[in-house]
Each structure stands twice: as structure tokens, then as C-alpha cells.
Coordinates of C-alpha atoms in Angstrom, one line a residue:
X130 CA 12.3 140.6 67.7
X131 CA 10.8 143.7 69.5
X132 CA 11.6 144.7 72.8
X133 CA 9.6 142.5 75.9
X134 CA 10.6 144.9 79.0
X135 CA 7.4 147.6 78.0
X136 CA 4.2 148.5 80.3
X137 CA 1.9 151.3 79.2
X138 CA 2.2 155.0 80.2
X139 CA 0.0 155.8 83.0
X140 CA 0.0 159.3 83.8
X141 CA 1.6 162.9 82.0
X142 CA 4.0 162.5 84.3
X143 CA 5.5 159.0 82.5
X144 CA 4.7 160.6 79.6
X145 CA 7.0 163.9 79.8
X146 CA 9.8 161.3 81.0
X147 CA 9.6 159.2 78.2
X148 CA 9.9 162.3 75.7
X149 CA 12.7 163.5 77.7
X150 CA 14.3 160.0 77.0
X151 CA 13.5 159.9 73.3
X152 CA 14.5 163.8 72.8
X153 CA 18.2 162.8 74.7
X154 CA 18.5 159.8 72.5
X155 CA 18.0 161.5 69.1
X156 CA 20.5 164.5 70.8
X157 CA 22.9 161.5 71.5
X158 CA 22.6 159.6 68.0
X159 CA 23.5 163.3 66.0
X160 CA 26.4 163.7 68.4
X161 CA 27.5 160.4 67.6
X162 CA 27.0 161.0 63.8
X163 CA 29.0 164.3 63.8
X164 CA 31.8 162.1 65.8
X165 CA 31.7 159.3 63.1
X166 CA 31.2 157.0 66.3
X167 CA 29.7 154.5 63.5
X168 CA 31.1 150.9 62.4
X169 CA 32.2 151.5 58.8
X170 CA 33.6 148.2 58.3
X171 CA 32.7 146.2 55.4
X172 CA 28.7 145.7 54.9
X173 CA 26.8 142.8 56.9
X174 CA 23.4 141.5 55.7
X175 CA 20.7 139.7 58.0
X176 CA 17.4 138.5 57.9
X177 CA 13.9 137.8 59.7
X178 CA 11.8 134.7 58.7
X179 CA 8.3 134.7 59.5
X180 CA 6.0 131.6 59.8
X181 CA 2.8 130.1 59.8
X182 CA 1.7 127.1 61.9
X183 CA -1.1 125.0 60.6
X184 CA -2.3 122.2 62.0
X185 CA -3.4 118.6 59.8
X186 CA -6.3 120.3 58.3
X187 CA -4.5 123.4 57.4
X188 CA -6.0 125.4 59.5
X189 CA -4.0 128.1 61.6
X190 CA -2.6 126.4 65.0
X191 CA -2.3 127.8 68.2
X192 CA 0.8 126.0 69.5
X193 CA 3.9 128.6 68.7
X194 CA 4.7 129.0 72.6
X195 CA 4.5 124.6 72.8
X196 CA 6.7 124.4 69.4
X197 CA 9.2 127.0 70.6
X198 CA 9.9 124.8 73.5
X199 CA 10.5 121.6 71.6
X200 CA 12.4 123.5 69.3
X201 CA 14.6 125.4 72.2
X202 CA 16.4 127.6 69.5
X203 CA 17.5 131.4 70.4
X204 CA 16.9 131.7 66.8
X205 CA 13.4 131.0 67.4
X206 CA 11.3 133.8 68.5
X207 CA 7.4 134.2 69.2
X208 CA 4.9 136.6 66.6
X209 CA 2.0 138.9 67.9
X210 CA -0.5 135.8 66.8
X211 CA -0.2 132.0 68.4
X212 CA 0.1 130.6 64.7
X213 CA 3.4 132.8 64.0
X214 CA 6.9 132.4 64.9
X215 CA 10.1 133.9 63.6
X216 CA 13.5 132.8 63.5
X217 CA 16.2 135.4 63.6
X218 CA 19.0 134.3 61.1
X219 CA 22.8 135.2 62.0
X220 CA 24.5 137.8 60.0
X221 CA 27.2 137.4 57.9
X222 CA 29.8 139.2 55.7
X223 CA 28.2 140.7 52.2
X224 CA 30.8 138.9 50.0
X225 CA 31.6 135.2 48.6
X226 CA 29.2 132.6 49.0
X227 CA 27.2 134.4 52.0
X228 CA 23.7 134.1 49.9
X229 CA 24.1 130.3 49.5
X230 CA 25.3 130.3 53.2
X231 CA 22.3 131.9 54.4
X232 CA 19.9 130.0 52.5
X233 CA 22.0 126.5 53.8
X234 CA 21.4 128.1 57.3
X235 CA 17.4 129.0 56.7
X236 CA 16.7 125.5 55.7
X237 CA 18.6 124.0 58.6
X238 CA 16.1 126.2 60.7
X239 CA 13.3 125.3 58.7
X240 CA 13.9 121.6 59.2
X241 CA 14.3 121.7 62.7
X242 CA 11.3 123.5 63.4
X243 CA 9.2 121.6 60.7
X244 CA 10.5 118.5 63.0
X245 CA 8.6 119.8 65.9
X246 CA 5.5 120.9 64.4
X247 CA 5.2 116.9 62.2
X248 CA 5.9 115.5 65.8
X249 CA 2.2 117.0 66.8
X250 CA 0.7 116.6 63.2
X251 CA 1.5 120.2 62.6
X252 CA 3.3 121.9 59.7
X253 CA 5.3 125.2 59.4
X254 CA 4.5 127.2 56.1
X255 CA 6.0 130.3 54.4
X256 CA 3.0 132.6 53.3
X257 CA 2.3 136.3 53.2
X258 CA -0.9 135.8 54.5
X259 CA -2.4 131.8 55.2
X260 CA -5.0 131.4 52.7
X261 CA -6.6 129.5 55.3
X262 CA -6.9 132.1 58.0
X263 CA -10.5 133.1 59.1
X264 CA -12.1 135.8 61.0
X265 CA -12.9 133.7 64.2
X266 CA -8.8 133.4 64.3
X267 CA -8.4 136.5 65.1
X268 CA -10.0 136.3 68.6
X269 CA -8.0 137.2 71.8
X270 CA -7.3 133.6 72.3
X271 CA -4.9 133.8 69.2
X272 CA -3.0 136.5 70.7
X273 CA 0.5 135.3 72.3
X274 CA 0.2 136.2 75.8
X275 CA 2.6 139.0 76.4
X276 CA 2.9 142.3 77.9
X277 CA 4.0 143.8 75.4
X278 CA 1.7 142.9 72.6
X279 CA -1.2 143.2 75.0
X280 CA 0.2 146.7 76.0
X281 CA 0.6 148.1 71.9
X282 CA -3.4 146.6 71.0
X283 CA -4.5 148.7 74.2
X284 CA -2.7 151.5 73.2
X285 CA -3.3 152.0 69.5
X286 CA -7.2 151.2 70.4
X287 CA -7.1 154.2 72.6
X288 CA -5.8 156.1 70.6
X289 CA -8.1 155.2 67.7
X290 CA -11.4 155.3 70.1
X291 CA -12.7 152.8 67.8
X292 CA -12.4 149.2 66.2
X293 CA -10.1 148.6 63.8
X294 CA -11.6 148.8 60.4
X295 CA -10.2 147.2 57.0
X296 CA -11.2 147.9 53.6
X297 CA -9.9 146.3 51.0
X298 CA -11.0 146.7 47.3
X299 CA -9.6 144.1 44.5
X300 CA -11.4 141.2 42.3
X301 CA -13.6 141.2 45.6
X302 CA -14.2 143.7 48.2
X303 CA -13.6 143.1 52.0
X304 CA -15.0 145.1 54.8
X305 CA -14.3 144.0 58.3
X306 CA -14.0 145.4 62.1
X307 CA -11.9 144.3 64.8
X308 CA -11.4 145.4 68.3
X309 CA -7.8 144.4 68.7
X310 CA -4.4 144.9 66.5
X311 CA -4.6 141.0 65.4
X312 CA -5.8 142.1 61.5
X313 CA -1.7 142.8 61.9
X314 CA -1.1 139.1 62.8
X315 CA -2.4 137.8 59.4
X316 CA 1.0 139.1 57.9
X317 CA 3.9 137.1 57.5
X318 CA 7.1 138.7 56.1
X319 CA 10.9 138.3 54.9
X320 CA 12.3 141.1 56.4
X321 CA 16.2 142.2 54.9
X322 CA 19.0 143.9 56.7
X323 CA 22.1 145.4 54.9
X324 CA 24.4 147.4 57.0
X325 CA 25.0 151.2 55.5
X326 CA 28.0 153.3 56.0
X327 CA 26.5 156.6 57.7
X328 CA 28.1 158.8 55.5
X329 CA 26.0 157.1 52.6
X330 CA 23.2 156.8 54.7
X331 CA 20.3 159.7 53.3
X332 CA 21.0 158.3 49.6
X333 CA 21.0 155.0 50.6
X334 CA 17.9 155.2 52.3
X335 CA 16.2 156.9 49.2
X336 CA 17.3 154.9 47.1
X337 CA 15.6 151.9 48.8
X338 CA 12.6 154.1 48.6
X339 CA 13.2 154.4 44.8
X340 CA 13.1 150.7 44.1
X341 CA 10.9 149.3 46.8
X342 CA 7.9 149.1 43.8
X343 CA 9.8 147.8 41.4
X344 CA 11.3 144.8 43.7
X345 CA 7.9 144.2 45.2
X346 CA 6.2 143.7 42.0
X347 CA 8.8 140.8 41.4
X348 CA 8.2 139.3 45.0
X349 CA 4.6 139.8 45.4
X350 CA 2.9 136.6 47.5
X351 CA -0.1 137.2 49.2
X352 CA -3.2 138.0 47.1
X353 CA -6.3 136.3 49.3
X354 CA -7.4 137.4 52.6
X355 CA -10.4 135.5 54.4
X356 CA -11.0 133.5 50.8
X357 CA -11.3 137.3 48.5
X358 CA -9.1 138.3 46.0
X359 CA -7.9 141.5 46.9
X360 CA -4.1 143.0 46.1
X361 CA -1.2 140.8 44.9
X362 CA 0.8 142.1 47.9
X363 CA -3.0 142.6 50.1
X364 CA -0.2 142.5 53.1
X365 CA 0.5 146.1 52.5
X366 CA -2.7 147.4 52.6
X367 CA -3.5 145.3 55.6
X368 CA -0.6 145.8 57.5
X369 CA -1.6 149.5 57.3
X370 CA -5.3 149.8 57.8
X371 CA -4.5 147.2 60.8
X372 CA -2.7 149.6 63.0
X373 CA -4.5 152.8 61.5
X374 CA -5.3 155.2 64.5
X375 CA -6.4 157.7 62.8
X376 CA -10.3 158.0 62.3
X377 CA -12.8 158.9 59.9
X378 CA -14.5 161.2 62.6
X379 CA -11.2 163.3 63.7
X380 CA -9.5 163.1 60.3
X381 CA -10.0 166.8 59.1
X382 CA -6.5 167.7 58.1
X383 CA -3.6 165.3 56.9
X384 CA -2.2 163.0 58.9
X385 CA 0.0 160.0 58.4
X386 CA -0.5 156.3 59.3
X387 CA 2.0 154.1 61.2
X388 CA 2.4 152.2 58.7
X389 CA 3.5 154.2 56.3
X390 CA 6.0 154.9 52.9
X391 CA 7.1 158.4 54.0
X392 CA 5.9 161.6 52.4
X393 CA 9.0 162.9 51.0
X394 CA 13.1 162.1 50.5
X395 CA 15.2 162.3 53.6
X396 CA 17.6 165.3 53.6
X397 CA 20.4 165.4 55.8
X398 CA 20.6 162.6 58.6
X399 CA 19.3 159.6 59.2
X400 CA 18.0 161.5 62.5
X401 CA 15.5 163.0 60.4
X402 CA 13.5 159.6 60.4
X403 CA 13.3 159.6 64.0
X404 CA 12.2 163.3 64.5
X405 CA 9.7 162.2 62.1
X406 CA 8.5 159.8 64.1
X407 CA 8.6 161.3 67.4
X408 CA 6.6 164.3 65.7
X409 CA 4.0 162.5 64.0
X410 CA 3.0 159.8 66.4
X411 CA 1.5 159.7 69.9
X412 CA 3.9 157.7 72.7
X413 CA 2.3 154.3 73.3
X414 CA 4.8 152.3 75.8
X415 CA 7.5 153.3 78.3
X416 CA 10.0 151.1 80.5
X417 CA 11.4 151.2 83.8
X418 CA 15.5 151.0 83.3
X419 CA 16.2 153.6 80.3
X420 CA 19.4 155.5 80.6
X421 CA 20.8 158.6 80.0
X422 CA 22.5 158.7 76.6
X423 CA 24.0 161.9 76.2
X424 CA 25.6 160.8 80.0
X425 CA 26.7 157.3 78.5
X426 CA 28.4 159.2 75.3
X427 CA 30.1 161.5 78.0
X428 CA 31.7 158.9 80.0
X429 CA 32.6 157.1 76.6
X430 CA 29.7 154.3 76.9
X431 CA 28.0 153.2 73.6
X432 CA 24.3 154.1 74.4
X433 CA 21.6 151.5 73.6
X434 CA 19.3 154.5 72.6
X435 CA 16.5 152.5 74.1
X436 CA 14.2 155.3 74.5
X437 CA 13.9 156.4 70.7
X438 CA 13.8 152.4 69.8
X439 CA 11.1 151.9 72.0
X440 CA 8.9 154.2 70.1
X441 CA 10.2 153.4 66.6
X442 CA 9.4 150.3 67.2
X443 CA 5.6 151.2 67.3
X444 CA 5.8 152.7 64.2
X445 CA 6.5 150.6 61.0
X446 CA 7.9 152.2 57.8
X447 CA 8.8 150.2 55.2
X448 CA 11.9 150.9 54.6
X449 CA 13.4 151.4 58.4
X450 CA 16.0 152.8 60.0
X451 CA 17.7 150.2 62.6
X452 CA 20.6 150.8 65.0
X453 CA 22.4 148.0 66.5
X454 CA 25.4 148.2 69.1
X455 CA 26.8 144.5 69.3
X456 CA 29.9 144.6 71.6
X457 CA 29.6 148.5 71.9
X458 CA 30.3 148.8 68.4
X459 CA 27.1 150.6 67.0
X460 CA 26.3 150.6 63.5
X461 CA 23.4 151.9 60.8
X462 CA 20.9 149.4 58.8
X463 CA 18.4 149.8 56.4
X464 CA 15.5 147.0 57.4
X465 CA 13.5 146.0 54.4
X466 CA 10.4 145.3 55.6
X467 CA 7.6 144.9 52.8
X468 CA 8.7 141.7 51.1
X469 CA 6.3 138.9 51.9
X470 CA 7.2 135.1 53.0
X471 CA 7.5 132.6 50.7
X472 CA 6.9 130.8 48.1
X473 CA 10.1 129.0 48.9
X474 CA 13.3 129.3 50.5
X475 CA 15.3 129.7 47.7
X476 CA 12.2 132.5 46.2
X477 CA 13.5 134.3 49.4
X478 CA 17.1 134.2 49.1
X479 CA 16.9 135.1 45.4
X480 CA 14.6 138.5 46.3
X481 CA 17.0 139.1 49.0
X482 CA 19.9 138.8 46.2
X483 CA 18.2 141.0 44.0
X484 CA 17.4 143.7 46.4
X485 CA 21.0 143.7 48.0
X486 CA 22.6 144.2 44.4
X487 CA 20.2 147.0 43.5
X488 CA 21.0 148.5 46.9
X489 CA 24.7 148.5 46.0
X490 CA 24.4 149.5 42.0
X491 CA 24.6 153.1 40.8
X492 CA 21.5 154.8 40.8
X493 CA 20.3 156.4 37.8
X494 CA 21.5 159.6 37.7
X495 CA 23.9 158.7 40.4
X496 CA 24.2 158.6 43.9
X497 CA 22.0 162.4 44.6
X498 CA 19.3 160.7 41.9
X499 CA 16.7 162.1 44.7
X500 CA 17.5 165.8 44.0
X501 CA 15.6 165.8 40.6
X502 CA 13.4 162.2 41.1
X503 CA 9.3 162.7 42.1
X504 CA 9.2 161.3 45.8
X505 CA 5.7 160.6 44.9
X506 CA 6.3 158.6 41.7
X507 CA 8.3 156.2 43.9
X508 CA 5.2 156.3 46.4
X509 CA 3.1 155.6 43.6
X510 CA 4.9 152.9 42.0
X511 CA 5.0 151.3 45.4
X512 CA 1.2 151.3 46.0
X513 CA 0.9 150.1 42.1
X514 CA 3.3 147.3 42.6
X515 CA 1.4 146.3 45.9
X516 CA -1.9 146.4 43.4
X517 CA -1.3 144.9 40.5
X518 CA 2.5 142.7 41.2
X519 CA 4.2 142.4 37.3
X520 CA 1.1 143.6 35.5
X521 CA 1.9 147.4 36.9
X522 CA 3.4 150.1 34.9
X523 CA 6.0 151.8 36.5
X524 CA 7.0 155.9 36.6
X525 CA 10.7 155.4 36.1
X526 CA 12.6 158.5 35.8
X527 CA 10.0 160.4 34.0
X528 CA 9.0 157.5 31.6
X529 CA 6.5 154.8 31.9
X530 CA 8.2 151.1 31.8
X531 CA 6.4 147.9 32.3
X532 CA 7.5 146.8 35.2
X533 CA 8.4 143.2 33.6
X534 CA 10.5 145.1 31.1
X535 CA 12.3 147.2 33.8
X536 CA 13.4 144.1 35.8
X537 CA 14.9 142.3 33.0
X538 CA 16.1 145.1 31.0
X539 CA 17.7 147.3 33.2
X540 CA 17.2 146.3 37.0
X541 CA 18.5 142.8 37.0
X542 CA 21.6 144.1 35.1
X543 CA 22.2 146.9 37.6
X544 CA 22.1 144.4 40.7
X545 CA 24.4 141.6 39.1
X546 CA 26.7 145.1 38.8
X547 CA 25.9 145.7 42.7
X548 CA 26.7 142.1 43.7
X549 CA 29.9 141.7 41.7
X550 CA 31.0 144.9 43.4
X551 CA 30.4 143.6 46.8
X552 CA 32.3 140.8 46.1
X553 CA 29.5 138.1 45.6
X554 CA 30.6 134.7 44.4
X555 CA 29.8 134.5 40.4
X556 CA 28.0 131.2 40.9
X557 CA 25.1 132.8 44.0
X558 CA 24.9 135.9 41.3
X559 CA 24.3 133.4 38.8
X560 CA 21.7 131.3 40.8
X561 CA 19.8 133.7 42.9
X562 CA 19.3 136.4 39.8
X563 CA 18.7 133.6 37.6
X564 CA 15.4 132.3 39.7
X565 CA 14.5 136.3 39.5
X566 CA 15.1 136.7 35.4
X567 CA 12.7 133.6 35.2
X568 CA 10.2 134.1 37.3
X569 CA 10.0 137.5 36.2
X570 CA 10.0 135.9 32.4
X571 CA 6.8 133.5 33.1
X572 CA 5.5 136.0 35.2
X573 CA 4.8 133.5 37.6
X574 CA 4.8 135.3 41.1
X575 CA 3.3 133.6 44.1
X576 CA 0.1 135.7 44.0
X577 CA 0.2 134.6 40.5
X578 CA 0.2 131.0 41.1
X579 CA -2.3 131.0 44.3
X580 CA -5.0 133.0 42.3
X581 CA -4.6 130.5 39.3
X582 CA -5.1 127.4 41.1
X583 CA -7.5 128.9 43.7
X584 CA -10.0 129.3 40.9
X585 CA -9.2 126.5 39.3
X586 CA -10.2 124.9 42.8
X587 CA -13.4 127.0 43.5
X588 CA -14.7 125.8 40.0
X589 CA -15.2 122.6 41.7
X590 CA -15.2 122.8 45.8
X591 CA -16.3 125.7 47.9
X592 CA -13.9 128.3 48.8
X593 CA -12.7 127.1 52.2
X594 CA -11.6 123.5 50.4
X595 CA -9.8 125.8 47.7
X596 CA -7.9 127.4 50.4
X597 CA -7.2 124.7 52.4
X598 CA -5.8 122.7 49.3
X599 CA -3.7 125.4 48.1
X600 CA -2.0 125.3 51.2
X601 CA -1.7 121.4 51.0
X602 CA 0.0 122.3 47.8
X603 CA 2.0 124.9 48.8
X604 CA 3.8 122.5 51.6
X605 CA 4.7 120.0 48.9
X606 CA 6.6 122.2 46.8
X607 CA 8.3 124.2 49.8
X608 CA 9.4 120.8 51.0
X609 CA 11.1 120.1 47.6
X610 CA 12.2 124.0 48.1
X611 CA 11.3 124.9 44.9
X612 CA 11.0 128.2 43.0
X613 CA 7.8 129.1 42.4
X614 CA 8.2 128.8 38.6
X615 CA 8.9 125.6 38.9
X616 CA 5.7 125.0 40.6
X617 CA 3.0 122.6 38.8
X618 CA -1.1 124.3 37.9
X619 CA -3.4 121.8 39.5
X620 CA -5.1 119.8 36.9
X621 CA -9.0 119.6 37.8
X622 CA -9.7 116.6 35.8
X623 CA -7.4 114.3 38.0
X624 CA -7.8 116.0 41.4
X625 CA -9.3 114.4 44.2
X626 CA -10.5 114.9 47.9
X627 CA -10.6 111.4 48.3
X628 CA -9.9 110.2 52.0
X629 CA -9.5 113.7 53.5
X630 CA -11.8 114.8 56.8
X631 CA -13.9 117.8 55.5
X632 CA -15.8 120.7 58.0
X633 CA -18.9 122.6 57.4
X634 CA -17.2 125.8 56.9
X635 CA -15.1 124.0 53.8
X636 CA -18.4 123.1 52.2
X637 CA -20.8 125.8 53.1
X638 CA -22.1 128.5 50.4
X639 CA -21.3 132.1 51.7
X640 CA -22.9 133.3 48.9
X641 CA -26.8 133.8 50.7
X642 CA -29.5 135.8 50.2
X643 CA -31.3 137.0 53.2
X644 CA -34.0 139.8 54.3
X645 CA -35.0 142.2 57.1
X646 CA -37.0 141.1 59.6
X647 CA -39.3 144.5 58.9
X648 CA -39.3 143.5 55.1
X649 CA -42.5 142.8 53.4
X650 CA -43.6 139.2 52.4
X651 CA -44.0 140.1 48.8
X652 CA -40.3 141.1 48.7
X653 CA -39.8 137.8 50.0
X654 CA -42.2 135.9 47.8
X655 CA -40.4 137.1 45.1
X656 CA -36.5 136.6 46.1
X657 CA -37.7 132.9 46.4
X658 CA -39.3 132.7 43.1
X659 CA -36.8 134.8 41.3
X660 CA -33.7 132.7 42.6
X661 CA -35.6 129.3 42.5
X662 CA -35.1 128.4 46.3
X663 CA -37.0 127.1 49.3
X664 CA -35.6 129.0 52.2
X665 CA -34.6 132.5 53.2
X666 CA -33.0 133.6 56.5
X667 CA -34.3 136.3 58.1
X668 CA -32.0 139.0 59.9
X669 CA -32.0 142.2 62.1
X670 CA -30.4 145.3 61.2
X671 CA -27.7 144.2 63.1
X672 CA -27.4 141.0 61.0
X673 CA -28.3 138.2 64.1
X674 CA -30.4 135.5 62.5
X675 CA -33.5 135.6 63.8
X676 CA -35.6 133.7 61.9
X677 CA -36.8 131.7 58.5
X678 CA -39.1 131.7 55.8
X679 CA -39.9 129.1 53.4
X680 CA -41.7 128.8 50.0
X681 CA -44.1 126.1 51.5
X682 CA -45.2 128.9 54.2
X683 CA -45.8 131.7 51.7
X684 CA -48.1 129.3 49.5
X685 CA -50.1 128.7 52.4
X686 CA -50.7 132.3 53.3
X687 CA -52.1 132.7 50.4
X688 CA -55.4 130.4 51.0
X689 CA -55.2 131.7 55.1
X690 CA -57.4 134.6 56.3
X691 CA -54.8 135.5 58.5
X692 CA -53.6 139.4 57.9
X693 CA -49.8 139.4 57.8
X694 CA -47.5 141.7 55.9
X695 CA -43.8 141.5 57.2
X696 CA -40.9 138.9 57.7
X697 CA -41.4 138.7 61.2
X698 CA -45.1 138.0 61.3
X699 CA -44.7 134.3 59.9
X700 CA -41.1 133.8 60.3
X701 CA -39.9 130.5 61.8
X702 CA -38.3 131.5 64.7
X703 CA -36.9 128.4 66.7
X704 CA -33.9 127.6 64.3
X705 CA -31.3 124.3 63.7
X706 CA -27.9 125.9 63.3
X707 CA -24.6 124.5 63.0
X708 CA -21.0 126.0 64.0
X709 CA -18.8 126.3 60.7
X710 CA -16.0 124.0 63.0
X711 CA -18.4 120.9 62.9
X712 CA -17.9 118.3 61.1
X713 CA -20.0 117.1 58.2
X714 CA -21.0 114.0 60.1
X715 CA -22.7 116.7 62.5
X716 CA -24.2 118.2 59.8
X717 CA -25.0 115.2 58.3
X718 CA -27.1 113.6 61.5
X719 CA -28.8 117.2 62.7
X720 CA -30.2 117.2 58.7
X721 CA -31.6 113.9 59.0
X722 CA -32.8 113.7 62.3
X723 CA -35.2 116.6 62.0
X724 CA -35.8 116.0 58.2
X725 CA -34.0 119.1 56.3
X726 CA -32.1 119.9 53.4
X727 CA -30.4 122.5 54.8
X728 CA -28.9 124.2 57.5
X729 CA -28.1 127.7 58.4
X730 CA -24.1 128.1 59.6
X731 CA -23.7 130.7 62.2
X732 CA -20.7 132.0 64.4
X733 CA -21.7 134.5 66.9
X734 CA -25.2 134.9 66.6
X735 CA -24.4 135.9 62.8
X736 CA -25.2 133.9 59.7
X737 CA -21.9 132.9 57.5
X738 CA -23.2 130.6 55.6
X739 CA -25.6 127.4 54.6
X740 CA -25.1 123.6 54.3
X741 CA -27.7 121.9 52.2
X742 CA -27.8 118.6 50.9
X743 CA -26.4 119.4 47.8
X744 CA -23.1 120.7 49.5
X745 CA -23.0 117.4 50.9
X746 CA -23.9 115.6 47.6
X747 CA -20.7 117.5 45.9
X748 CA -18.2 115.2 47.6
X749 CA -18.2 111.4 47.1
X750 CA -16.5 110.5 50.2
X751 CA -19.0 112.7 52.5
X752 CA -22.3 111.6 50.4
X753 CA -25.1 110.7 53.2
X754 CA -26.7 107.3 53.4
X755 CA -30.3 108.7 52.4
X756 CA -30.7 112.0 50.6
X757 CA -33.8 114.0 51.6
X758 CA -36.0 115.9 49.1
X759 CA -38.1 118.8 50.1
X760 CA -41.5 118.0 51.0
X761 CA -44.3 121.3 51.9
X762 CA -45.7 119.6 54.7
X763 CA -42.1 120.1 56.5
X764 CA -41.9 123.3 57.0
X765 CA -38.6 122.5 58.8
X766 CA -37.2 121.5 55.3
X767 CA -35.1 124.5 53.9

């Protein structure tokens, strides 16, 4: 949930005092470990479910605060983006039918949220990254108006000294810049918690690191971002880059990003994790009600260690140390943060059981396996899994093993033993590990299903329509709580968009050729001829749309005595354009009124696509009453 009672650090004295509190908290934490003051009772498990909110057109909806008021349930809370919410599930004792109990509780809470959303023609969706997200959904008006988020965004931006940039390479490439941390709001996860005996924390944390790659490979569900096919679990790279305060202009030595896997095995104590965060990353926030942790210990009270926990809340490890103190009874947890939301509640609980079973299994080579194991191999496995999911080949204790083989032959039997040793009911073990086994055997992760069906839809419709239809299908499958290996693929021969409302963005072409205003007319002529097109947009060096040239204009220049050499000399400067969110009816009206065969689609003065008569004709229900052909005398036609 995060700590919302924070503010920015205003001066050097406030920063010094915050460091004093954080250092004192670590000292008190180490004293508590030495004095064995932590709960050692049977372990509990817990989870956090992040959600996407979509409107009736499957686009992100900025309604989180209104829905939270309607739901009125303390399990629900807000997130960074107004199109997200979070459910905090009650902790359960790790035994018996705990996983099926947790699934029932999750489904009940999802039903409560879904009812509130549907009352206003919206839906909630489980997705690692919402397929219909667009760059324009990351403006400040989509950030939840909570001081914590604005403070963190400003502080991180100040340290970076420039816009946040993402550069991701997959099947497609994506390169974007943003002046806030809202790239992070694209990520939606299902976060798992496991209580750890303090004496076992070092070994168990290292084992959590070791299994991260293989576990992630079976659970990937985030292959698309802004219509681009990227990694099997794009969230891993996106989250890292969305909060990365490092700058290429100042990156002259090794520095860790604030989102990181780690750089070595834990050696002696859980406190090492907090120490590393304090040494590596500048403080971002403070608070006016911090306590003296060592003094509280001397008085026999349990400290909340809020100073170091505030700092820890601004750094992001994939396997995070959590300190809890319900009713003054402190305990330690490991939080698994790398698993995505979805594809269904059943899938998520199966992922949970798989992770818990492995966490409670006997590591290969014993609990001290990490003294001989290569940490960089574990880290490399994690990155491989994020990139290629079940297609990965892992380095597993010195051997190269395909992900599918490793999971089916080694890890699932280990998870089964771990759950049995924890006293989990046999029915739960069979059901949830069975879901993992069938998913892996069929090689049908959420990412595999999404990519396959996105490609199928994109062959017939625009990428924007394909993204929207994916969301519709995901909602249908999630309503039935079907595991993803049971999801049917789209049959393009029978799939139809009949009766659905479409926008310009969902029909436009985004693969648009353009030239610079200072490019030669010879180049313009050849591009028009080579591509057999009638028009070419003209942009400035900064990417602003400033004009347009048609093939008719080029032909007339051949018989003219006027000396023109550059695009800017002849381009049309008075342009009819349209916003990507405009309706198809608006586009039709403009094209008919001004006798145009197409319209540039512009967002913030940048060309993002073109919609043509041919695009309108591709979908029967939006076919215009009259189709216009290109005529040379109509130089506005493009």
C-alpha cells in the first residue's frame, strides 16, 4: 500500500535527520535479530492484487477514486495511476486449504469491485500491462492526486536531471520519454508474501533469488506495450527503466538502478539489504512523526522502524525484505514482486502455490547451496525468463536446461514436496500445481496466448482494434475464471466487430512515411513513386507536423517555371487534422465536407498516424455513404 504520510526533504538539515533515523532503525533492527525478538510461529502467507480499470470501450478509465468510494472496503486501496486499484488480501496460515481459501476470498473481492465498475459501464481486468494503454494515458491528469506520488515523482526526476526514458527491444522496438514516473503505472502485479523464520532468512532469500527465473518463465503475462511486441514479461524492463535515476551523461562508473535484482548473494543478515539501499540510493522523502527506535527497544516497546522502511519503499528489489509488527509482534517476510497480474485468478493462485512450494522445498545442494552457486547465473536466468518466458534455456547448477524441462522434471516435484511439508491439503496441491503443469506442458502462458491472438487480429484489423479486442476476450475468460491453458484462440474467419463503436485511433495506420521540411523535392517525388501513395507529411526536426505534399503538386511543378527545391517551398501549410480519440463519424464528416481521401492524425502537434478512406472501408459498419476517389485538381485530397 505504501506510506502516504510523507513529504519531500526541503534542506540539508532535514536530510541529515532522516539519515539519523534510518541509521538508528538499522541498529535497532540488528539488535532485535540478535535478541531473537521476531515471531517464529508457523508461517503465514499473504498477497496484493493490482487491477486495471477499463471503460466500455476497453480503454483505461480514470475512475479509481470514485470506484473506491463506491466499493467502500478496506481491502481496496489506490495506486499510482487513476486507472489502477489494489486489493490487499488477508494473511492466512500456510496449511490445509489455504490456497483455495485465498482464491475464494480474491474472487469475492474481485466480484465486489467488478459490480461497482459495471454500475458505471466499466470493468476491472487482471493484466500485467493493459493492452489498450497509450502514451497519452500517462499525462499528469492520470496520476492519482496523492501527495506521496507527486513527491516521489518530483524527487526522482530531480535526481535524474532529465526525463525518464524507456528503450525496449523485442520483436518491435520502443523508445519513449516522459517527465514523470507514470511509466511505472503501466505495470500491474500480483505480489506474494511469505513469513520467514529470522534464523533462516539469509538462506531463504538466496533461494528466492535462485528460483526467480524459472518461476517467472512459467508465469509471464505482459508481452505488449503501446501496441508493440516486446518481452514475454515486459514489466521487468519497464519497471526498471521507469524509475531509473541514472543518466547516461553521468554514468561513468557502476551504479545500481532503484529497481534491481541484486548484485550478490546475501551473506550474514537481513539487515544487509537495508544497508545496501541506504548506501546506494539517495533519500527521497521524510516524515514529521518518526520515532527513536533504539529508545523504544530500551523501553520494551516494538519499534516501527519507519525511517528505514520509508526509504526501502522508494527502492524496489524483486525479492524484497518486509518487516511487519501486527499487535506489536514483529516478523520478517519475503515479498515476491516480479509476478504479473492475471491471466486469471486461478492462474495467480497456482503461481502462488508453485512459488510457496519451491520456497519451502530443499534446495539442490542444501540450504547453503549459494556458497558454491554463481549469483550472476541466477540473475541471468531472471533476465532470460523476462525476455523469452518458457522459450528460455537456464543455467541450473552448472547445466543448461530448457525452462519446460526444468519445471516439469525438477521444480514441480520439488514444489509438491515443499507444500506437503508445509501441511497444505492434497486437493489444493493437485489442483494448483496441476494448472502449472498443464500450462507449461502446453506452452500456453498468458504472453503466448496474447501474442498469438494479437497477431491474428492484426492481420485483419488495425493494432489498436486488436488491442481492444484482446481486452474484451480477456474479460470474458476472466469472468469464467478459466486458467489460461484453457483459453480458446480467436478464429479470424468468424470473428466480427459488428455493432461496436470505433475511434480514429483504432482504425488509423501508424506506419506513416514522412520527410523533413528541408528535404529535397527529388526525394519527395521518388518516395511518392516508390510507395505508390498520393501524399507525404512534412515534419520539422522536432517532429512537429507542419505541412503536406501531394503527387498532384509534384506533377504541376514539372510544368512550372517556379524554382522550388525543398519540401518547405511548396508544402501545404493549412492542414485538416484529427485527434486520435475522435469518432469515426467525425473523420467521415471532415473527409466528405472537404473532399479528402485521408486525414493526418495528430496528438500534441505530433503526427501519430493517418486515417484514409481505405481504413474506413475495412470495417463494414463504418463504411461511409459515399466514397471519394482521388482527383488531381483537388490538391487537398491526400
